[in-house]
Amino acid sequence: MVAHIITVLFSAFMIYTAWPGSSLFPWHPTLMTLAFVAGMFEALMVFNRESSLFLNASRPTKVLVHHVLQVFAIVCALSGFGVIFYNKMLNDKPHFTTWHGLFGVITICSLPLAAVGGNVVKYQFLRDMLRIKITLAQLKIYHATGGLIVFTMVMITLMLSLYSNWFTGNVSGILWYACAMCVSFMAVVVMNQVTQEYLPKTRRQSVSPQKSGSQGNKESKKKK
């Protein structure tokens, strides 16, 4: 529950600081906060065994909620990217000249790839159409790993945004450190969730072929 409270407080603070509608630029931090904190982070938390708001829901229901929140996140992220791109064009400023901007554009480009991976996991007809031979369990591990990489990039971009001229000009002192701690907390929660859920499965899958191979060698020796 703490994670959800932090999500609400951090999102509310960022939107209050940006104050969308005062000009074009504030829509960028507002939409990105909605995308990656209210959208993507909560979409991942749906599967958290301790803090999910849908602990008693069925697996298909959780997948549906995850899917809807991720679509919401992608729409907001693309809109936020469009806002900052158009704002720089209006002000005749260069694009992607900071680490925040560079990581941001890479992150935006990675979102469709993660979305495609999620849909391949969800829909059988896509797996048949793409002629994917690996098992569904392996696909889930790959999707979770790829999703974790994308979310890590999101958190790095979000952390870099705290060093931007806009944010440091509006937030300083203990509030700045509180925001940095919120970003770090969200990153650690998701990393811990994914590793606890899927790392044991990868170990079991790596051990099982070795066991089957050793059993096959023993049987061949017995036949000889």
Coordinates of C-alpha atoms in Angstrom, one line a residue:
M1 CA 0.0 0.0 0.0
V2 CA 2.9 2.3 0.7
A3 CA 3.9 2.1 -3.0
H4 CA 0.5 3.3 -4.1
I5 CA 0.5 6.2 -1.6
I6 CA 3.9 7.3 -2.9
T7 CA 2.5 7.1 -6.5
V8 CA -0.4 9.4 -5.6
L9 CA 1.7 11.9 -3.6
F10 CA 4.5 12.1 -6.2
S11 CA 2.1 12.4 -9.1
A12 CA 0.1 15.1 -7.3
F13 CA 3.2 17.0 -6.4
M14 CA 4.6 16.9 -10.0
I15 CA 1.3 18.0 -11.6
Y16 CA 0.9 20.8 -9.0
T17 CA 4.5 22.0 -9.7
A18 CA 3.9 21.9 -13.4
W19 CA 0.5 23.4 -13.3
P20 CA -0.7 22.3 -16.8
G21 CA -2.5 25.0 -18.8
S22 CA -0.3 27.8 -17.7
S23 CA 1.7 27.3 -20.9
L24 CA 2.5 24.5 -23.3
F25 CA 5.6 23.2 -21.6
P26 CA 3.9 22.1 -18.3
W27 CA 2.0 19.5 -20.2
H28 CA 5.2 17.6 -20.8
P29 CA 6.0 16.8 -17.1
T30 CA 2.3 16.3 -16.4
L31 CA 1.8 13.8 -19.2
M32 CA 5.0 12.0 -18.5
T33 CA 4.1 11.7 -14.8
L34 CA 0.8 10.3 -15.7
A35 CA 2.4 7.9 -18.2
F36 CA 5.2 6.4 -16.1
V37 CA 4.1 6.8 -12.5
A38 CA 0.3 6.6 -12.6
G39 CA 0.3 4.4 -15.7
M40 CA 3.3 2.1 -16.1
F41 CA 4.3 1.8 -12.4
E42 CA 0.7 0.9 -11.4
A43 CA 0.5 -1.5 -14.4
L44 CA 3.5 -3.4 -13.1
M45 CA 2.2 -3.3 -9.5
V46 CA -0.9 -5.2 -10.6
F47 CA 1.2 -8.4 -10.4
N48 CA 2.9 -7.6 -7.1
R49 CA 2.1 -10.4 -4.6
E50 CA 2.2 -8.0 -1.6
S51 CA 1.0 -4.6 -2.7
S52 CA -1.3 -5.2 -5.7
L53 CA -4.7 -3.6 -5.6
F54 CA -6.0 -6.7 -7.4
L55 CA -4.7 -9.5 -5.1
N56 CA -7.9 -11.5 -5.2
A57 CA -8.6 -10.9 -8.9
S58 CA -8.2 -13.7 -11.4
R59 CA -5.1 -13.8 -13.7
P60 CA -7.1 -12.8 -16.8
T61 CA -8.5 -9.7 -14.9
K62 CA -5.0 -8.7 -13.8
V63 CA -3.7 -9.1 -17.4
L64 CA -6.6 -6.9 -18.6
V65 CA -5.9 -4.2 -16.1
H66 CA -2.2 -4.3 -16.9
H67 CA -3.0 -4.0 -20.6
V68 CA -5.3 -1.0 -20.1
L69 CA -2.8 0.9 -17.9
Q70 CA 0.0 0.2 -20.3
V71 CA -2.0 1.6 -23.2
F72 CA -2.8 4.6 -21.1
A73 CA 0.9 5.0 -20.3
I74 CA 1.9 4.8 -24.0
V75 CA -0.7 7.3 -25.1
C76 CA 0.4 9.8 -22.4
A77 CA 4.1 9.3 -23.1
L78 CA 3.7 9.9 -26.8
S79 CA 1.6 12.9 -26.1
G80 CA 4.2 14.2 -23.6
F81 CA 7.0 13.7 -26.1
G82 CA 5.0 15.5 -28.8
V83 CA 4.4 18.4 -26.5
I84 CA 8.1 18.9 -25.7
F85 CA 9.1 18.4 -29.3
Y86 CA 6.6 20.9 -30.6
N87 CA 7.5 23.4 -27.7
K88 CA 11.2 23.3 -28.7
M89 CA 10.3 23.9 -32.4
L90 CA 8.2 26.9 -31.4
N91 CA 11.0 28.3 -29.3
D92 CA 13.7 27.4 -32.0
K93 CA 15.7 25.3 -29.5
P94 CA 17.8 22.2 -30.3
H95 CA 16.5 18.8 -29.5
F96 CA 18.1 16.1 -27.3
T97 CA 21.0 18.1 -26.1
T98 CA 20.9 16.8 -22.5
W99 CA 21.2 13.4 -20.9
H100 CA 17.5 13.7 -19.9
G101 CA 16.5 14.3 -23.5
L102 CA 18.7 11.5 -24.9
F103 CA 17.5 8.9 -22.4
G104 CA 14.0 10.2 -22.9
V105 CA 13.9 9.6 -26.7
I106 CA 15.5 6.2 -26.3
T107 CA 12.9 5.3 -23.7
I108 CA 10.1 6.5 -26.0
C109 CA 11.4 4.4 -28.9
S110 CA 11.6 1.3 -26.6
L111 CA 7.9 1.5 -25.5
P112 CA 6.4 0.1 -28.8
L113 CA 8.8 -2.8 -28.6
A114 CA 7.8 -3.7 -25.1
A115 CA 4.1 -3.3 -26.1
V116 CA 4.6 -5.7 -29.0
G117 CA 6.2 -8.2 -26.7
G118 CA 3.3 -8.0 -24.3
N119 CA 0.8 -8.6 -27.1
V120 CA 2.8 -11.6 -28.4
V121 CA 2.6 -13.1 -24.9
K122 CA -1.1 -12.4 -24.6
Y123 CA -2.4 -13.5 -28.0
Q124 CA -1.9 -16.9 -29.4
F125 CA -2.7 -15.9 -33.0
L126 CA 0.3 -13.5 -32.9
R127 CA 2.6 -16.3 -31.8
D128 CA 1.3 -18.5 -34.6
M129 CA 1.5 -15.7 -37.2
L130 CA 5.2 -14.9 -36.2
R131 CA 5.9 -18.7 -36.0
I132 CA 7.4 -18.4 -32.5
K133 CA 8.7 -21.8 -31.4
I134 CA 9.7 -21.1 -27.8
T135 CA 7.3 -21.9 -24.9
L136 CA 4.9 -19.4 -23.4
A137 CA 6.7 -19.6 -20.1
Q138 CA 10.0 -18.5 -21.8
L139 CA 8.2 -15.7 -23.6
K140 CA 6.8 -14.4 -20.3
I141 CA 10.4 -14.4 -18.8
Y142 CA 11.7 -12.5 -21.9
H143 CA 8.8 -10.0 -21.7
A144 CA 9.3 -9.4 -18.0
T145 CA 13.1 -8.9 -18.5
G146 CA 12.5 -6.5 -21.4
G147 CA 9.9 -4.7 -19.4
L148 CA 12.3 -4.3 -16.5
I149 CA 14.9 -2.9 -18.8
V150 CA 12.4 -0.4 -20.2
F151 CA 11.2 0.6 -16.8
T152 CA 14.8 1.0 -15.6
M153 CA 15.3 3.4 -18.5
V154 CA 12.1 5.2 -17.5
M155 CA 13.4 5.7 -13.9
I156 CA 16.8 6.9 -15.1
T157 CA 15.1 9.4 -17.4
L158 CA 12.8 10.5 -14.6
M159 CA 15.7 10.9 -12.2
L160 CA 17.6 13.0 -14.8
S161 CA 14.5 15.2 -15.1
L162 CA 15.0 16.2 -11.4
Y163 CA 18.3 17.9 -12.5
S164 CA 16.6 19.9 -15.3
N165 CA 16.6 23.7 -15.1
W166 CA 12.8 23.7 -14.9
F167 CA 12.6 21.3 -11.9
T168 CA 15.6 22.7 -10.0
G169 CA 14.2 26.2 -10.6
N170 CA 10.9 25.2 -8.9
V171 CA 11.9 22.6 -6.4
S172 CA 14.9 22.6 -4.0
G173 CA 16.0 21.4 -0.6
I174 CA 14.2 18.6 1.2
L175 CA 11.4 18.4 -1.4
W176 CA 14.0 17.7 -4.1
Y177 CA 15.5 14.8 -2.1
A178 CA 12.0 13.5 -1.3
C179 CA 11.2 13.3 -5.0
A180 CA 14.6 11.6 -5.7
M181 CA 13.8 9.0 -3.0
C182 CA 10.3 8.4 -4.5
V183 CA 11.9 7.7 -7.9
S184 CA 14.5 5.4 -6.3
F185 CA 11.8 3.6 -4.3
M186 CA 9.7 2.9 -7.3
A187 CA 12.7 1.5 -9.2
V188 CA 13.7 -0.8 -6.4
V189 CA 10.1 -2.1 -5.9
V190 CA 9.7 -3.1 -9.5
M191 CA 13.2 -4.6 -9.7
N192 CA 12.6 -6.6 -6.6
Q193 CA 9.2 -7.8 -7.9
V194 CA 10.5 -9.0 -11.3
T195 CA 13.6 -10.7 -9.9
Q196 CA 11.6 -12.5 -7.2
E197 CA 9.0 -13.6 -9.6
Y198 CA 11.1 -14.7 -12.6
L199 CA 14.6 -15.4 -11.4
P200 CA 13.7 -18.7 -9.8
K201 CA 11.9 -19.8 -13.0
T202 CA 15.0 -19.1 -15.1
R203 CA 17.1 -21.1 -12.7
R204 CA 14.7 -24.1 -12.9
Q205 CA 14.7 -23.9 -16.7
S206 CA 18.5 -23.9 -16.9
V207 CA 18.7 -26.8 -14.5
S208 CA 16.0 -29.0 -16.1
P209 CA 17.9 -29.5 -19.5
Q210 CA 21.0 -30.5 -17.5
K211 CA 19.1 -33.1 -15.6
S212 CA 17.4 -34.5 -18.7
G213 CA 20.8 -34.7 -20.4
S214 CA 22.4 -36.5 -17.5
Q215 CA 19.5 -39.0 -17.3
G216 CA 19.9 -39.6 -21.0
N217 CA 23.6 -40.3 -20.6
K218 CA 22.9 -42.8 -17.7
E219 CA 20.3 -44.6 -19.8
S220 CA 22.7 -44.9 -22.7
K221 CA 25.4 -46.3 -20.5
K222 CA 23.0 -48.9 -19.1
K223 CA 22.1 -50.0 -22.6
K224 CA 25.8 -50.4 -23.4

